[in-house]
Amino acid sequence: MSLTNAKTYGGIGAILSLLSGFVPRAWSLVMLLGLVLLLFAVKEIADEIEREDIFRDYLVGVILRFGALIVIILAFFLAMGFAVLKGAPFKGMEEGFEGMRMLIAPILVGALLAWILFVIGTYYTRKSYEKISSEVQVDTFKTVGFLYFVGGILVIALGIGLLVLLIGKILEIVAYFSLPESIKKEEVSEKTGG
């Protein structure tokens, strides 16, 4: 059972998603392309080892992390909407604390909800990578899943969490390029009980 395509898709997808932060103007396109390649890689692995739960967990993780991004963007626009409706850009800070509360409250609530979604999303990514690790015998996947989950929890303390996520992203590249070219059908049958 060949994992060559998964190795290529995953390695390139992980590189693109890492580099997306360094590509001005086209970062979202590069990140989206990297994400699609990672989805293809995980799907390819799940199909080869006949474990759909691996892809399902990864997909749930991606959807939840994307949901976190949407929530924080909506919270920001909601806060700006309140500010405009209250005339904050024109009145300045005449209202003092009340004006600030109307601006900051939606952002804080949105950030908390986004953080919760992000942590749950990284938990599902961790589950998927732990299953991949046990099936293909590449322990780096387990480490990547752990770093994503811990980084997701610590992202609330921006510097630490982002650093842990960055290390996880770099190791994700290593994990995909460490995949074996193929896995024997008997190994998969023994593990799945078939």
JSON list of C-alpha atoms in Angstrom, two decimals:
[
{"chain": "A", "resi": 1, "resn": "MET", "atom": "CA", "xyz": [0.00, 0.00, 0.00]},
{"chain": "A", "resi": 2, "resn": "SER", "atom": "CA", "xyz": [1.66, 3.17, -1.20]},
{"chain": "A", "resi": 3, "resn": "LEU", "atom": "CA", "xyz": [1.96, 6.30, 0.92]},
{"chain": "A", "resi": 4, "resn": "THR", "atom": "CA", "xyz": [4.03, 8.19, -1.67]},
{"chain": "A", "resi": 5, "resn": "ASN", "atom": "CA", "xyz": [1.25, 10.62, -2.57]},
{"chain": "A", "resi": 6, "resn": "ALA", "atom": "CA", "xyz": [0.43, 11.26, 1.09]},
{"chain": "A", "resi": 7, "resn": "LYS", "atom": "CA", "xyz": [4.11, 11.93, 1.77]},
{"chain": "A", "resi": 8, "resn": "THR", "atom": "CA", "xyz": [4.32, 14.43, -1.10]},
{"chain": "A", "resi": 9, "resn": "TYR", "atom": "CA", "xyz": [0.97, 16.14, -0.45]},
{"chain": "A", "resi": 10, "resn": "GLY", "atom": "CA", "xyz": [1.56, 16.35, 3.28]},
{"chain": "A", "resi": 11, "resn": "GLY", "atom": "CA", "xyz": [5.14, 17.57, 3.07]},
{"chain": "A", "resi": 12, "resn": "ILE", "atom": "CA", "xyz": [4.37, 20.26, 0.50]},
{"chain": "A", "resi": 13, "resn": "GLY", "atom": "CA", "xyz": [1.11, 21.21, 2.25]},
{"chain": "A", "resi": 14, "resn": "ALA", "atom": "CA", "xyz": [2.88, 21.59, 5.59]},
{"chain": "A", "resi": 15, "resn": "ILE", "atom": "CA", "xyz": [5.62, 23.71, 3.98]},
{"chain": "A", "resi": 16, "resn": "LEU", "atom": "CA", "xyz": [3.06, 25.95, 2.25]},
{"chain": "A", "resi": 17, "resn": "SER", "atom": "CA", "xyz": [1.01, 26.41, 5.41]},
{"chain": "A", "resi": 18, "resn": "LEU", "atom": "CA", "xyz": [4.17, 27.33, 7.31]},
{"chain": "A", "resi": 19, "resn": "LEU", "atom": "CA", "xyz": [5.36, 29.76, 4.64]},
{"chain": "A", "resi": 20, "resn": "SER", "atom": "CA", "xyz": [1.95, 31.41, 4.28]},
{"chain": "A", "resi": 21, "resn": "GLY", "atom": "CA", "xyz": [2.79, 33.75, 7.15]},
{"chain": "A", "resi": 22, "resn": "PHE", "atom": "CA", "xyz": [5.76, 35.06, 5.22]},
{"chain": "A", "resi": 23, "resn": "VAL", "atom": "CA", "xyz": [4.04, 35.67, 1.87]},
{"chain": "A", "resi": 24, "resn": "PRO", "atom": "CA", "xyz": [2.61, 39.19, 1.69]},
{"chain": "A", "resi": 25, "resn": "ARG", "atom": "CA", "xyz": [-0.68, 39.71, -0.17]},
{"chain": "A", "resi": 26, "resn": "ALA", "atom": "CA", "xyz": [-1.13, 36.05, -1.16]},
{"chain": "A", "resi": 27, "resn": "TRP", "atom": "CA", "xyz": [-0.84, 34.52, 2.33]},
{"chain": "A", "resi": 28, "resn": "SER", "atom": "CA", "xyz": [-4.46, 33.34, 2.44]},
{"chain": "A", "resi": 29, "resn": "LEU", "atom": "CA", "xyz": [-4.18, 31.63, -0.95]},
{"chain": "A", "resi": 30, "resn": "VAL", "atom": "CA", "xyz": [-0.92, 29.91, 0.04]},
{"chain": "A", "resi": 31, "resn": "MET", "atom": "CA", "xyz": [-2.42, 28.84, 3.38]},
{"chain": "A", "resi": 32, "resn": "LEU", "atom": "CA", "xyz": [-5.56, 27.49, 1.69]},
{"chain": "A", "resi": 33, "resn": "LEU", "atom": "CA", "xyz": [-3.49, 25.54, -0.84]},
{"chain": "A", "resi": 34, "resn": "GLY", "atom": "CA", "xyz": [-1.38, 24.09, 1.99]},
{"chain": "A", "resi": 35, "resn": "LEU", "atom": "CA", "xyz": [-4.50, 23.14, 3.93]},
{"chain": "A", "resi": 36, "resn": "VAL", "atom": "CA", "xyz": [-6.06, 21.41, 0.92]},
{"chain": "A", "resi": 37, "resn": "LEU", "atom": "CA", "xyz": [-2.86, 19.42, 0.34]},
{"chain": "A", "resi": 38, "resn": "LEU", "atom": "CA", "xyz": [-2.78, 18.41, 4.02]},
{"chain": "A", "resi": 39, "resn": "LEU", "atom": "CA", "xyz": [-6.41, 17.27, 3.77]},
{"chain": "A", "resi": 40, "resn": "PHE", "atom": "CA", "xyz": [-5.53, 15.21, 0.68]},
{"chain": "A", "resi": 41, "resn": "ALA", "atom": "CA", "xyz": [-2.57, 13.70, 2.54]},
{"chain": "A", "resi": 42, "resn": "VAL", "atom": "CA", "xyz": [-4.59, 12.68, 5.59]},
{"chain": "A", "resi": 43, "resn": "LYS", "atom": "CA", "xyz": [-7.37, 11.32, 3.35]},
{"chain": "A", "resi": 44, "resn": "GLU", "atom": "CA", "xyz": [-4.80, 9.31, 1.39]},
{"chain": "A", "resi": 45, "resn": "ILE", "atom": "CA", "xyz": [-3.35, 7.85, 4.60]},
{"chain": "A", "resi": 46, "resn": "ALA", "atom": "CA", "xyz": [-6.81, 7.06, 5.99]},
{"chain": "A", "resi": 47, "resn": "ASP", "atom": "CA", "xyz": [-7.80, 5.32, 2.75]},
{"chain": "A", "resi": 48, "resn": "GLU", "atom": "CA", "xyz": [-4.57, 3.32, 2.53]},
{"chain": "A", "resi": 49, "resn": "ILE", "atom": "CA", "xyz": [-4.80, 2.00, 6.08]},
{"chain": "A", "resi": 50, "resn": "GLU", "atom": "CA", "xyz": [-8.59, 1.74, 5.93]},
{"chain": "A", "resi": 51, "resn": "ARG", "atom": "CA", "xyz": [-9.32, 3.99, 8.91]},
{"chain": "A", "resi": 52, "resn": "GLU", "atom": "CA", "xyz": [-11.86, 6.67, 7.99]},
{"chain": "A", "resi": 53, "resn": "ASP", "atom": "CA", "xyz": [-11.90, 7.92, 11.59]},
{"chain": "A", "resi": 54, "resn": "ILE", "atom": "CA", "xyz": [-8.43, 9.39, 11.00]},
{"chain": "A", "resi": 55, "resn": "PHE", "atom": "CA", "xyz": [-9.69, 11.66, 8.22]},
{"chain": "A", "resi": 56, "resn": "ARG", "atom": "CA", "xyz": [-12.93, 12.43, 10.06]},
{"chain": "A", "resi": 57, "resn": "ASP", "atom": "CA", "xyz": [-11.05, 13.59, 13.17]},
{"chain": "A", "resi": 58, "resn": "TYR", "atom": "CA", "xyz": [-8.68, 15.69, 11.08]},
{"chain": "A", "resi": 59, "resn": "LEU", "atom": "CA", "xyz": [-11.56, 17.26, 9.15]},
{"chain": "A", "resi": 60, "resn": "VAL", "atom": "CA", "xyz": [-13.44, 18.09, 12.37]},
{"chain": "A", "resi": 61, "resn": "GLY", "atom": "CA", "xyz": [-10.25, 19.71, 13.69]},
{"chain": "A", "resi": 62, "resn": "VAL", "atom": "CA", "xyz": [-9.86, 21.82, 10.55]},
{"chain": "A", "resi": 63, "resn": "ILE", "atom": "CA", "xyz": [-13.51, 22.90, 10.60]},
{"chain": "A", "resi": 64, "resn": "LEU", "atom": "CA", "xyz": [-13.35, 23.89, 14.27]},
{"chain": "A", "resi": 65, "resn": "ARG", "atom": "CA", "xyz": [-10.11, 25.85, 13.81]},
{"chain": "A", "resi": 66, "resn": "PHE", "atom": "CA", "xyz": [-11.60, 27.61, 10.78]},
{"chain": "A", "resi": 67, "resn": "GLY", "atom": "CA", "xyz": [-14.71, 28.31, 12.88]},
{"chain": "A", "resi": 68, "resn": "ALA", "atom": "CA", "xyz": [-12.48, 29.93, 15.49]},
{"chain": "A", "resi": 69, "resn": "LEU", "atom": "CA", "xyz": [-11.10, 32.27, 12.84]},
{"chain": "A", "resi": 70, "resn": "ILE", "atom": "CA", "xyz": [-14.61, 33.17, 11.66]},
{"chain": "A", "resi": 71, "resn": "VAL", "atom": "CA", "xyz": [-15.76, 33.85, 15.25]},
{"chain": "A", "resi": 72, "resn": "ILE", "atom": "CA", "xyz": [-12.87, 36.22, 15.98]},
{"chain": "A", "resi": 73, "resn": "ILE", "atom": "CA", "xyz": [-13.41, 38.08, 12.70]},
{"chain": "A", "resi": 74, "resn": "LEU", "atom": "CA", "xyz": [-17.15, 38.42, 13.39]},
{"chain": "A", "resi": 75, "resn": "ALA", "atom": "CA", "xyz": [-16.44, 39.64, 16.92]},
{"chain": "A", "resi": 76, "resn": "PHE", "atom": "CA", "xyz": [-14.09, 42.30, 15.58]},
{"chain": "A", "resi": 77, "resn": "PHE", "atom": "CA", "xyz": [-16.64, 43.51, 13.02]},
{"chain": "A", "resi": 78, "resn": "LEU", "atom": "CA", "xyz": [-19.39, 43.44, 15.64]},
{"chain": "A", "resi": 79, "resn": "ALA", "atom": "CA", "xyz": [-17.28, 45.61, 17.93]},
{"chain": "A", "resi": 80, "resn": "MET", "atom": "CA", "xyz": [-16.56, 48.02, 15.09]},
{"chain": "A", "resi": 81, "resn": "GLY", "atom": "CA", "xyz": [-20.28, 48.08, 14.25]},
{"chain": "A", "resi": 82, "resn": "PHE", "atom": "CA", "xyz": [-21.15, 48.98, 17.84]},
{"chain": "A", "resi": 83, "resn": "ALA", "atom": "CA", "xyz": [-18.50, 51.69, 17.79]},
{"chain": "A", "resi": 84, "resn": "VAL", "atom": "CA", "xyz": [-19.86, 53.21, 14.59]},
{"chain": "A", "resi": 85, "resn": "LEU", "atom": "CA", "xyz": [-23.48, 53.01, 15.77]},
{"chain": "A", "resi": 86, "resn": "LYS", "atom": "CA", "xyz": [-22.56, 54.70, 19.03]},
{"chain": "A", "resi": 87, "resn": "GLY", "atom": "CA", "xyz": [-20.65, 57.34, 17.08]},
{"chain": "A", "resi": 88, "resn": "ALA", "atom": "CA", "xyz": [-17.35, 56.45, 18.73]},
{"chain": "A", "resi": 89, "resn": "PRO", "atom": "CA", "xyz": [-15.23, 57.55, 15.78]},
{"chain": "A", "resi": 90, "resn": "PHE", "atom": "CA", "xyz": [-16.82, 60.99, 15.99]},
{"chain": "A", "resi": 91, "resn": "LYS", "atom": "CA", "xyz": [-17.24, 61.43, 19.73]},
{"chain": "A", "resi": 92, "resn": "GLY", "atom": "CA", "xyz": [-13.83, 60.17, 20.69]},
{"chain": "A", "resi": 93, "resn": "MET", "atom": "CA", "xyz": [-13.83, 58.78, 24.20]},
{"chain": "A", "resi": 94, "resn": "GLU", "atom": "CA", "xyz": [-16.40, 61.15, 25.71]},
{"chain": "A", "resi": 95, "resn": "GLU", "atom": "CA", "xyz": [-18.33, 58.26, 27.20]},
{"chain": "A", "resi": 96, "resn": "GLY", "atom": "CA", "xyz": [-15.26, 56.94, 28.98]},
{"chain": "A", "resi": 97, "resn": "PHE", "atom": "CA", "xyz": [-15.56, 53.40, 30.32]},
{"chain": "A", "resi": 98, "resn": "GLU", "atom": "CA", "xyz": [-19.01, 52.75, 28.81]},
{"chain": "A", "resi": 99, "resn": "GLY", "atom": "CA", "xyz": [-17.71, 53.50, 25.32]},
{"chain": "A", "resi": 100, "resn": "MET", "atom": "CA", "xyz": [-14.71, 51.24, 25.81]},
{"chain": "A", "resi": 101, "resn": "ARG", "atom": "CA", "xyz": [-16.89, 48.45, 27.18]},
{"chain": "A", "resi": 102, "resn": "MET", "atom": "CA", "xyz": [-19.06, 48.50, 24.07]},
{"chain": "A", "resi": 103, "resn": "LEU", "atom": "CA", "xyz": [-15.93, 48.16, 21.95]},
{"chain": "A", "resi": 104, "resn": "ILE", "atom": "CA", "xyz": [-13.99, 45.62, 24.00]},
{"chain": "A", "resi": 105, "resn": "ALA", "atom": "CA", "xyz": [-16.76, 43.29, 25.26]},
{"chain": "A", "resi": 106, "resn": "PRO", "atom": "CA", "xyz": [-17.62, 41.71, 21.87]},
{"chain": "A", "resi": 107, "resn": "ILE", "atom": "CA", "xyz": [-13.93, 41.24, 21.11]},
{"chain": "A", "resi": 108, "resn": "LEU", "atom": "CA", "xyz": [-13.25, 39.54, 24.46]},
{"chain": "A", "resi": 109, "resn": "VAL", "atom": "CA", "xyz": [-16.31, 37.27, 24.19]},
{"chain": "A", "resi": 110, "resn": "GLY", "atom": "CA", "xyz": [-15.41, 36.43, 20.59]},
{"chain": "A", "resi": 111, "resn": "ALA", "atom": "CA", "xyz": [-11.80, 35.75, 21.53]},
{"chain": "A", "resi": 112, "resn": "LEU", "atom": "CA", "xyz": [-12.89, 33.39, 24.32]},
{"chain": "A", "resi": 113, "resn": "LEU", "atom": "CA", "xyz": [-15.28, 31.50, 22.02]},
{"chain": "A", "resi": 114, "resn": "ALA", "atom": "CA", "xyz": [-12.63, 31.37, 19.28]},
{"chain": "A", "resi": 115, "resn": "TRP", "atom": "CA", "xyz": [-10.07, 30.04, 21.76]},
{"chain": "A", "resi": 116, "resn": "ILE", "atom": "CA", "xyz": [-12.46, 27.29, 22.91]},
{"chain": "A", "resi": 117, "resn": "LEU", "atom": "CA", "xyz": [-13.16, 26.27, 19.30]},
{"chain": "A", "resi": 118, "resn": "PHE", "atom": "CA", "xyz": [-9.44, 26.37, 18.51]},
{"chain": "A", "resi": 119, "resn": "VAL", "atom": "CA", "xyz": [-8.53, 24.16, 21.48]},
{"chain": "A", "resi": 120, "resn": "ILE", "atom": "CA", "xyz": [-11.23, 21.62, 20.59]},
{"chain": "A", "resi": 121, "resn": "GLY", "atom": "CA", "xyz": [-10.03, 21.71, 16.97]},
{"chain": "A", "resi": 122, "resn": "THR", "atom": "CA", "xyz": [-6.43, 21.04, 18.00]},
{"chain": "A", "resi": 123, "resn": "TYR", "atom": "CA", "xyz": [-7.67, 18.17, 20.18]},
{"chain": "A", "resi": 124, "resn": "TYR", "atom": "CA", "xyz": [-9.23, 16.50, 17.13]},
{"chain": "A", "resi": 125, "resn": "THR", "atom": "CA", "xyz": [-6.07, 17.14, 15.10]},
{"chain": "A", "resi": 126, "resn": "ARG", "atom": "CA", "xyz": [-4.10, 15.51, 17.91]},
{"chain": "A", "resi": 127, "resn": "LYS", "atom": "CA", "xyz": [-6.39, 12.45, 17.86]},
{"chain": "A", "resi": 128, "resn": "SER", "atom": "CA", "xyz": [-5.94, 12.10, 14.11]},
{"chain": "A", "resi": 129, "resn": "TYR", "atom": "CA", "xyz": [-2.15, 12.43, 14.27]},
{"chain": "A", "resi": 130, "resn": "GLU", "atom": "CA", "xyz": [-1.89, 9.95, 17.16]},
{"chain": "A", "resi": 131, "resn": "LYS", "atom": "CA", "xyz": [-3.80, 7.39, 15.10]},
{"chain": "A", "resi": 132, "resn": "ILE", "atom": "CA", "xyz": [-1.59, 8.03, 12.08]},
{"chain": "A", "resi": 133, "resn": "SER", "atom": "CA", "xyz": [1.48, 7.65, 14.30]},
{"chain": "A", "resi": 134, "resn": "SER", "atom": "CA", "xyz": [0.37, 4.27, 15.62]},
{"chain": "A", "resi": 135, "resn": "GLU", "atom": "CA", "xyz": [-0.59, 2.98, 12.17]},
{"chain": "A", "resi": 136, "resn": "VAL", "atom": "CA", "xyz": [2.47, 4.05, 10.15]},
{"chain": "A", "resi": 137, "resn": "GLN", "atom": "CA", "xyz": [5.03, 3.88, 12.99]},
{"chain": "A", "resi": 138, "resn": "VAL", "atom": "CA", "xyz": [6.18, 7.51, 12.65]},
{"chain": "A", "resi": 139, "resn": "ASP", "atom": "CA", "xyz": [6.27, 8.85, 16.21]},
{"chain": "A", "resi": 140, "resn": "THR", "atom": "CA", "xyz": [6.79, 12.41, 15.00]},
{"chain": "A", "resi": 141, "resn": "PHE", "atom": "CA", "xyz": [3.07, 12.59, 14.18]},
{"chain": "A", "resi": 142, "resn": "LYS", "atom": "CA", "xyz": [2.25, 11.93, 17.84]},
{"chain": "A", "resi": 143, "resn": "THR", "atom": "CA", "xyz": [4.62, 14.72, 18.87]},
{"chain": "A", "resi": 144, "resn": "VAL", "atom": "CA", "xyz": [3.07, 17.10, 16.32]},
{"chain": "A", "resi": 145, "resn": "GLY", "atom": "CA", "xyz": [-0.42, 16.34, 17.63]},
{"chain": "A", "resi": 146, "resn": "PHE", "atom": "CA", "xyz": [0.72, 16.96, 21.20]},
{"chain": "A", "resi": 147, "resn": "LEU", "atom": "CA", "xyz": [2.41, 20.25, 20.28]},
{"chain": "A", "resi": 148, "resn": "TYR", "atom": "CA", "xyz": [-0.68, 21.43, 18.38]},
{"chain": "A", "resi": 149, "resn": "PHE", "atom": "CA", "xyz": [-2.90, 20.68, 21.36]},
{"chain": "A", "resi": 150, "resn": "VAL", "atom": "CA", "xyz": [-0.60, 22.30, 23.93]},
{"chain": "A", "resi": 151, "resn": "GLY", "atom": "CA", "xyz": [-0.03, 25.24, 21.58]},
{"chain": "A", "resi": 152, "resn": "GLY", "atom": "CA", "xyz": [-3.79, 25.60, 21.16]},
{"chain": "A", "resi": 153, "resn": "ILE", "atom": "CA", "xyz": [-4.25, 25.75, 24.92]},
{"chain": "A", "resi": 154, "resn": "LEU", "atom": "CA", "xyz": [-1.37, 28.20, 25.36]},
{"chain": "A", "resi": 155, "resn": "VAL", "atom": "CA", "xyz": [-2.33, 30.42, 22.41]},
{"chain": "A", "resi": 156, "resn": "ILE", "atom": "CA", "xyz": [-4.24, 32.53, 24.91]},
{"chain": "A", "resi": 157, "resn": "ALA", "atom": "CA", "xyz": [-0.77, 33.54, 26.14]},
{"chain": "A", "resi": 158, "resn": "LEU", "atom": "CA", "xyz": [0.12, 34.65, 22.62]},
{"chain": "A", "resi": 159, "resn": "GLY", "atom": "CA", "xyz": [3.89, 34.34, 22.56]},
{"chain": "A", "resi": 160, "resn": "ILE", "atom": "CA", "xyz": [4.19, 30.92, 24.16]},
{"chain": "A", "resi": 161, "resn": "GLY", "atom": "CA", "xyz": [1.31, 29.29, 22.29]},
{"chain": "A", "resi": 162, "resn": "LEU", "atom": "CA", "xyz": [2.35, 30.63, 18.90]},
{"chain": "A", "resi": 163, "resn": "LEU", "atom": "CA", "xyz": [5.92, 29.45, 19.46]},
{"chain": "A", "resi": 164, "resn": "VAL", "atom": "CA", "xyz": [4.71, 25.94, 20.38]},
{"chain": "A", "resi": 165, "resn": "LEU", "atom": "CA", "xyz": [2.43, 25.90, 17.30]},
{"chain": "A", "resi": 166, "resn": "LEU", "atom": "CA", "xyz": [5.35, 27.02, 15.11]},
{"chain": "A", "resi": 167, "resn": "ILE", "atom": "CA", "xyz": [7.52, 24.19, 16.44]},
{"chain": "A", "resi": 168, "resn": "GLY", "atom": "CA", "xyz": [4.62, 21.79, 15.81]},
{"chain": "A", "resi": 169, "resn": "LYS", "atom": "CA", "xyz": [4.26, 23.09, 12.25]},
{"chain": "A", "resi": 170, "resn": "ILE", "atom": "CA", "xyz": [7.98, 22.57, 11.55]},
{"chain": "A", "resi": 171, "resn": "LEU", "atom": "CA", "xyz": [7.83, 19.04, 12.96]},
{"chain": "A", "resi": 172, "resn": "GLU", "atom": "CA", "xyz": [4.74, 18.38, 10.83]},
{"chain": "A", "resi": 173, "resn": "ILE", "atom": "CA", "xyz": [6.93, 18.84, 7.75]},
{"chain": "A", "resi": 174, "resn": "VAL", "atom": "CA", "xyz": [9.43, 16.35, 9.18]},
{"chain": "A", "resi": 175, "resn": "ALA", "atom": "CA", "xyz": [6.63, 13.89, 10.02]},
{"chain": "A", "resi": 176, "resn": "TYR", "atom": "CA", "xyz": [5.20, 13.85, 6.51]},
{"chain": "A", "resi": 177, "resn": "PHE", "atom": "CA", "xyz": [8.58, 13.48, 4.86]},
{"chain": "A", "resi": 178, "resn": "SER", "atom": "CA", "xyz": [9.34, 10.64, 7.33]},
{"chain": "A", "resi": 179, "resn": "LEU", "atom": "CA", "xyz": [6.39, 8.59, 6.10]},
{"chain": "A", "resi": 180, "resn": "PRO", "atom": "CA", "xyz": [7.41, 5.25, 4.63]},
{"chain": "A", "resi": 181, "resn": "GLU", "atom": "CA", "xyz": [6.91, 4.89, 0.88]},
{"chain": "A", "resi": 182, "resn": "SER", "atom": "CA", "xyz": [4.56, 2.00, 1.51]},
{"chain": "A", "resi": 183, "resn": "ILE", "atom": "CA", "xyz": [2.99, -0.02, 4.26]},
{"chain": "A", "resi": 184, "resn": "LYS", "atom": "CA", "xyz": [2.32, -3.74, 4.03]},
{"chain": "A", "resi": 185, "resn": "LYS", "atom": "CA", "xyz": [-1.31, -4.86, 3.79]},
{"chain": "A", "resi": 186, "resn": "GLU", "atom": "CA", "xyz": [-0.69, -7.46, 6.52]},
{"chain": "A", "resi": 187, "resn": "GLU", "atom": "CA", "xyz": [0.42, -4.76, 8.99]},
{"chain": "A", "resi": 188, "resn": "VAL", "atom": "CA", "xyz": [-2.81, -2.85, 8.44]},
{"chain": "A", "resi": 189, "resn": "SER", "atom": "CA", "xyz": [-4.91, -6.03, 8.69]},
{"chain": "A", "resi": 190, "resn": "GLU", "atom": "CA", "xyz": [-3.30, -6.96, 12.01]},
{"chain": "A", "resi": 191, "resn": "LYS", "atom": "CA", "xyz": [-3.92, -3.52, 13.48]},
{"chain": "A", "resi": 192, "resn": "THR", "atom": "CA", "xyz": [-7.52, -3.22, 12.29]},
{"chain": "A", "resi": 193, "resn": "GLY", "atom": "CA", "xyz": [-8.33, -6.80, 13.25]},
{"chain": "A", "resi": 194, "resn": "GLY", "atom": "CA", "xyz": [-9.19, -7.78, 9.65]}
]
